[in-house]
Amino acid sequence: MTFSFKHIVATLSLAAAALAPAGAFAAPISIFNTGVNSAGLGLGGLALGGSDSHYSIGMDMTPFVVTHPAYVANNATSQWIWGNSLTGFETFTFTTTFDLTGLNAATAVLNGLWGADNQGLDIILNGVSTGDTLLGVVVGNFNQLHAFTLESGFIAGLNTLSFVIQNNGGPGAFRAQFVGTADLASSDVPEPGTLALVAVALLAAGALRGRKQA
């Protein structure tokens, strides 16, 4: 059994193309939606008035699940939350964290939906404003959820995501849900050079076996 130079080059090329890092190595970002329990279940998992421990608003306050006939209905994916039972003019910053350890932060993308009663003044990722807003005292801010996408500003390890929500009188509420992915960190994906060495070793082993059989 013999191996030509062209045979070796072709084998190495196929191995690198088949096994080199690609989009298939993307992994989901683990982040909690608003108003869900530890298993990620909203309606049916965290009751009305239940504390949402995945979000903080400072002042030793934990937000809790709320609802209102004018809001888009709570469901199993996410629910509305707020910081107190008062009805007045107040601004809360709802903050959650998520961990990108083992993932390549430069490839992270987070798609989301959010709503506010009354206004969403900002979305802040790791202390930097994204410029996303839901402005105006209008029913459109809470009778539907609005899409946003974050594609930069992520860091390795623990990330912080905040939503600045303003109530302009009457009941207040905030809601968000997410779907995100990031590639696995390079240390978790086979390097092309390593793949090439493996292919060479396999070819060499095959050549030696062929010589013994000859």
mmCIF file of C-alpha atoms in Angstrom:
data_model
loop_
_atom_site.group_PDB
_atom_site.id
_atom_site.type_symbol
_atom_site.label_atom_id
_atom_site.label_comp_id
_atom_site.label_asym_id
_atom_site.label_seq_id
_atom_site.Cartn_x
_atom_site.Cartn_y
_atom_site.Cartn_z
ATOM 1 C CA MET A 1 0.000 0.000 0.000
ATOM 2 C CA THR A 2 1.506 3.338 -1.071
ATOM 3 C CA PHE A 3 0.552 6.990 -0.456
ATOM 4 C CA SER A 4 1.276 9.678 -3.027
ATOM 5 C CA PHE A 5 1.944 13.299 -2.112
ATOM 6 C CA LYS A 6 -1.396 14.267 -3.681
ATOM 7 C CA HIS A 7 -3.152 11.612 -1.578
ATOM 8 C CA ILE A 8 -1.657 12.995 1.624
ATOM 9 C CA VAL A 9 -2.496 16.621 0.786
ATOM 10 C CA ALA A 10 -6.078 15.700 -0.119
ATOM 11 C CA THR A 11 -6.548 13.761 3.123
ATOM 12 C CA LEU A 12 -5.199 16.610 5.244
ATOM 13 C CA SER A 13 -7.452 19.127 3.475
ATOM 14 C CA LEU A 14 -10.539 16.998 4.027
ATOM 15 C CA ALA A 15 -9.692 16.478 7.700
ATOM 16 C CA ALA A 16 -9.172 20.200 8.307
ATOM 17 C CA ALA A 17 -12.362 21.140 6.474
ATOM 18 C CA ALA A 18 -14.463 18.593 8.334
ATOM 19 C CA LEU A 19 -13.120 19.169 11.828
ATOM 20 C CA ALA A 20 -11.947 22.798 11.980
ATOM 21 C CA PRO A 21 -13.924 25.219 14.224
ATOM 22 C CA ALA A 22 -17.235 26.287 12.703
ATOM 23 C CA GLY A 23 -20.644 27.639 13.620
ATOM 24 C CA ALA A 24 -21.631 24.157 14.793
ATOM 25 C CA PHE A 25 -19.579 24.843 17.931
ATOM 26 C CA ALA A 26 -21.879 27.724 18.991
ATOM 27 C CA ALA A 27 -23.412 27.251 22.440
ATOM 28 C CA PRO A 28 -26.438 28.882 24.100
ATOM 29 C CA ILE A 29 -25.954 31.748 26.560
ATOM 30 C CA SER A 30 -27.551 30.956 29.901
ATOM 31 C CA ILE A 31 -29.526 33.997 31.108
ATOM 32 C CA PHE A 32 -32.817 34.192 33.006
ATOM 33 C CA ASN A 33 -35.908 35.881 31.616
ATOM 34 C CA THR A 34 -37.943 38.040 33.987
ATOM 35 C CA GLY A 35 -40.488 36.401 36.271
ATOM 36 C CA VAL A 36 -39.239 32.818 36.078
ATOM 37 C CA ASN A 37 -38.261 30.254 38.704
ATOM 38 C CA SER A 38 -34.905 28.494 39.032
ATOM 39 C CA ALA A 39 -35.917 26.089 36.252
ATOM 40 C CA GLY A 40 -36.680 28.984 33.892
ATOM 41 C CA LEU A 41 -40.460 28.573 34.046
ATOM 42 C CA GLY A 42 -42.616 31.704 34.220
ATOM 43 C CA LEU A 43 -46.395 31.313 34.393
ATOM 44 C CA GLY A 44 -47.019 28.056 36.211
ATOM 45 C CA GLY A 45 -43.587 28.194 37.842
ATOM 46 C CA LEU A 46 -43.406 31.559 39.665
ATOM 47 C CA ALA A 47 -46.720 32.753 41.094
ATOM 48 C CA LEU A 48 -48.142 36.254 40.968
ATOM 49 C CA GLY A 49 -46.386 38.223 43.722
ATOM 50 C CA GLY A 50 -43.482 35.764 43.792
ATOM 51 C CA SER A 51 -39.979 37.206 44.188
ATOM 52 C CA ASP A 52 -37.703 37.138 41.141
ATOM 53 C CA SER A 53 -34.289 36.465 42.655
ATOM 54 C CA HIS A 54 -32.550 36.616 39.262
ATOM 55 C CA TYR A 55 -32.938 40.411 39.126
ATOM 56 C CA SER A 56 -31.962 43.113 41.603
ATOM 57 C CA ILE A 57 -32.959 46.755 41.842
ATOM 58 C CA GLY A 58 -30.801 47.911 44.755
ATOM 59 C CA MET A 59 -32.084 49.417 47.973
ATOM 60 C CA ASP A 60 -32.381 45.865 49.352
ATOM 61 C CA MET A 61 -35.436 45.356 47.127
ATOM 62 C CA THR A 62 -36.254 42.217 45.169
ATOM 63 C CA PRO A 63 -38.690 42.576 42.252
ATOM 64 C CA PHE A 64 -41.822 40.444 42.189
ATOM 65 C CA VAL A 65 -44.246 39.192 39.539
ATOM 66 C CA VAL A 66 -47.066 41.557 38.551
ATOM 67 C CA THR A 67 -49.776 41.695 35.913
ATOM 68 C CA HIS A 68 -52.408 44.081 34.543
ATOM 69 C CA PRO A 69 -55.226 43.688 32.001
ATOM 70 C CA ALA A 70 -53.536 46.249 29.732
ATOM 71 C CA TYR A 71 -50.240 44.293 29.566
ATOM 72 C CA VAL A 72 -49.403 41.573 27.065
ATOM 73 C CA ALA A 73 -50.227 38.454 29.087
ATOM 74 C CA ASN A 74 -47.673 36.657 31.239
ATOM 75 C CA ASN A 75 -46.705 33.232 29.904
ATOM 76 C CA ALA A 76 -44.388 30.324 30.631
ATOM 77 C CA THR A 77 -41.454 32.080 28.918
ATOM 78 C CA SER A 78 -41.464 35.345 30.909
ATOM 79 C CA GLN A 79 -43.589 37.523 33.182
ATOM 80 C CA TRP A 80 -43.858 41.175 34.196
ATOM 81 C CA ILE A 81 -42.024 42.247 37.364
ATOM 82 C CA TRP A 82 -41.837 45.433 39.430
ATOM 83 C CA GLY A 83 -40.105 46.755 42.495
ATOM 84 C CA ASN A 84 -42.908 47.682 44.870
ATOM 85 C CA SER A 85 -46.667 47.925 45.208
ATOM 86 C CA LEU A 86 -46.722 51.726 45.056
ATOM 87 C CA THR A 87 -48.272 53.594 42.140
ATOM 88 C CA GLY A 88 -46.287 56.696 41.467
ATOM 89 C CA PHE A 89 -43.378 58.303 39.671
ATOM 90 C CA GLU A 90 -40.249 56.184 40.092
ATOM 91 C CA THR A 91 -37.283 54.879 38.113
ATOM 92 C CA PHE A 92 -35.814 51.443 38.770
ATOM 93 C CA THR A 93 -32.720 49.800 37.280
ATOM 94 C CA PHE A 94 -33.268 46.055 36.963
ATOM 95 C CA THR A 95 -29.966 44.161 36.842
ATOM 96 C CA THR A 96 -29.141 40.546 36.083
ATOM 97 C CA THR A 97 -25.895 38.701 35.366
ATOM 98 C CA PHE A 98 -24.825 35.889 33.038
ATOM 99 C CA ASP A 99 -21.567 33.981 32.683
ATOM 100 C CA LEU A 100 -19.643 33.508 29.417
ATOM 101 C CA THR A 101 -16.905 31.365 30.947
ATOM 102 C CA GLY A 102 -15.925 28.736 28.367
ATOM 103 C CA LEU A 103 -17.365 30.832 25.543
ATOM 104 C CA ASN A 104 -15.776 33.331 23.160
ATOM 105 C CA ALA A 105 -17.214 36.702 24.249
ATOM 106 C CA ALA A 106 -16.292 38.301 20.905
ATOM 107 C CA THR A 107 -18.788 36.032 19.137
ATOM 108 C CA ALA A 108 -21.675 36.487 21.591
ATOM 109 C CA VAL A 109 -25.063 37.630 20.289
ATOM 110 C CA LEU A 110 -28.072 38.228 22.529
ATOM 111 C CA ASN A 111 -31.512 38.664 20.969
ATOM 112 C CA GLY A 112 -34.286 39.828 23.245
ATOM 113 C CA LEU A 113 -37.778 41.186 23.705
ATOM 114 C CA TRP A 114 -38.657 43.800 26.320
ATOM 115 C CA GLY A 115 -41.533 45.930 27.496
ATOM 116 C CA ALA A 116 -42.056 48.721 30.025
ATOM 117 C CA ASP A 117 -44.818 50.530 31.872
ATOM 118 C CA ASN A 118 -44.190 53.275 31.210
ATOM 119 C CA GLN A 119 -40.785 53.853 29.581
ATOM 120 C CA GLY A 120 -37.541 51.999 28.916
ATOM 121 C CA LEU A 121 -34.823 54.622 29.279
ATOM 122 C CA ASP A 122 -31.828 52.421 28.478
ATOM 123 C CA ILE A 123 -30.305 48.952 28.235
ATOM 124 C CA ILE A 124 -26.828 48.856 29.765
ATOM 125 C CA LEU A 125 -24.335 46.052 29.106
ATOM 126 C CA ASN A 126 -21.326 45.927 31.430
ATOM 127 C CA GLY A 127 -21.752 49.579 32.369
ATOM 128 C CA VAL A 128 -22.045 50.827 28.777
ATOM 129 C CA SER A 129 -25.282 52.197 27.301
ATOM 130 C CA THR A 130 -26.537 50.320 24.245
ATOM 131 C CA GLY A 131 -28.818 53.197 23.228
ATOM 132 C CA ASP A 132 -31.915 50.976 23.174
ATOM 133 C CA THR A 133 -35.030 52.766 24.454
ATOM 134 C CA LEU A 134 -38.810 52.556 24.694
ATOM 135 C CA LEU A 135 -39.776 56.196 25.050
ATOM 136 C CA GLY A 136 -43.115 57.900 25.519
ATOM 137 C CA VAL A 137 -46.022 57.265 27.851
ATOM 138 C CA VAL A 138 -47.817 55.041 25.356
ATOM 139 C CA VAL A 139 -49.669 51.722 25.603
ATOM 140 C CA GLY A 140 -47.464 50.333 22.855
ATOM 141 C CA ASN A 141 -44.646 49.983 25.384
ATOM 142 C CA PHE A 142 -46.563 47.329 27.350
ATOM 143 C CA ASN A 143 -49.318 45.845 25.205
ATOM 144 C CA GLN A 144 -46.593 44.186 23.120
ATOM 145 C CA LEU A 145 -42.914 43.269 23.522
ATOM 146 C CA HIS A 146 -40.207 44.939 21.434
ATOM 147 C CA ALA A 147 -37.140 43.329 19.884
ATOM 148 C CA PHE A 148 -33.527 44.296 20.551
ATOM 149 C CA THR A 149 -30.170 42.740 19.637
ATOM 150 C CA LEU A 150 -26.818 43.020 21.422
ATOM 151 C CA GLU A 151 -23.783 42.049 19.325
ATOM 152 C CA SER A 152 -20.878 43.759 21.114
ATOM 153 C CA GLY A 153 -19.747 44.831 24.565
ATOM 154 C CA PHE A 154 -19.554 41.335 26.029
ATOM 155 C CA ILE A 155 -16.616 40.310 28.206
ATOM 156 C CA ALA A 156 -15.100 37.006 29.256
ATOM 157 C CA GLY A 157 -16.568 35.595 32.445
ATOM 158 C CA LEU A 158 -19.359 37.357 34.332
ATOM 159 C CA ASN A 159 -21.409 39.959 32.427
ATOM 160 C CA THR A 160 -23.912 42.465 33.837
ATOM 161 C CA LEU A 161 -27.074 43.508 32.002
ATOM 162 C CA SER A 162 -29.307 46.332 33.283
ATOM 163 C CA PHE A 163 -32.610 47.857 32.184
ATOM 164 C CA VAL A 164 -33.565 51.382 33.293
ATOM 165 C CA ILE A 165 -37.360 51.573 33.579
ATOM 166 C CA GLN A 166 -39.423 54.654 34.478
ATOM 167 C CA ASN A 167 -42.968 54.679 35.800
ATOM 168 C CA ASN A 168 -44.834 57.907 35.024
ATOM 169 C CA GLY A 169 -47.797 57.286 37.308
ATOM 170 C CA GLY A 170 -50.089 54.378 38.061
ATOM 171 C CA PRO A 171 -48.754 50.819 38.161
ATOM 172 C CA GLY A 172 -45.269 50.082 36.827
ATOM 173 C CA ALA A 173 -43.807 46.977 35.211
ATOM 174 C CA PHE A 174 -40.857 45.577 33.282
ATOM 175 C CA ARG A 175 -40.442 42.412 31.239
ATOM 176 C CA ALA A 176 -37.634 40.848 29.190
ATOM 177 C CA GLN A 177 -36.769 37.537 27.595
ATOM 178 C CA PHE A 178 -33.682 36.377 25.718
ATOM 179 C CA VAL A 179 -32.146 33.935 23.247
ATOM 180 C CA GLY A 180 -28.373 34.107 22.812
ATOM 181 C CA THR A 181 -25.401 32.146 21.517
ATOM 182 C CA ALA A 182 -21.609 32.343 21.521
ATOM 183 C CA ASP A 183 -18.900 30.141 20.056
ATOM 184 C CA LEU A 184 -17.023 27.867 22.393
ATOM 185 C CA ALA A 185 -13.707 29.303 23.577
ATOM 186 C CA SER A 186 -10.757 28.299 21.374
ATOM 187 C CA SER A 187 -9.343 26.012 24.059
ATOM 188 C CA ASP A 188 -12.529 23.909 23.795
ATOM 189 C CA VAL A 189 -12.333 23.492 19.994
ATOM 190 C CA PRO A 190 -9.754 21.391 18.093
ATOM 191 C CA GLU A 191 -7.094 23.573 16.482
ATOM 192 C CA PRO A 192 -6.447 23.066 12.729
ATOM 193 C CA GLY A 193 -2.768 22.375 13.451
ATOM 194 C CA THR A 194 -3.671 19.623 15.884
ATOM 195 C CA LEU A 195 -6.051 18.101 13.357
ATOM 196 C CA ALA A 196 -3.303 18.069 10.728
ATOM 197 C CA LEU A 197 -0.912 16.237 13.059
ATOM 198 C CA VAL A 198 -3.562 13.633 13.776
ATOM 199 C CA ALA A 199 -4.137 13.123 10.069
ATOM 200 C CA VAL A 200 -0.394 12.698 9.433
ATOM 201 C CA ALA A 201 -0.169 10.145 12.233
ATOM 202 C CA LEU A 202 -3.057 8.152 10.774
ATOM 203 C CA LEU A 203 -1.494 8.196 7.310
ATOM 204 C CA ALA A 204 1.851 7.072 8.680
ATOM 205 C CA ALA A 205 0.230 4.228 10.590
ATOM 206 C CA GLY A 206 -1.584 3.139 7.448
ATOM 207 C CA ALA A 207 1.639 3.234 5.439
ATOM 208 C CA LEU A 208 3.483 1.051 7.977
ATOM 209 C CA ARG A 209 0.649 -1.467 8.013
ATOM 210 C CA GLY A 210 0.727 -1.612 4.216
ATOM 211 C CA ARG A 211 4.496 -2.265 4.163
ATOM 212 C CA LYS A 212 4.176 -5.113 6.678
ATOM 213 C CA GLN A 213 1.470 -6.708 4.584
ATOM 214 C CA ALA A 214 3.496 -6.374 1.344
#
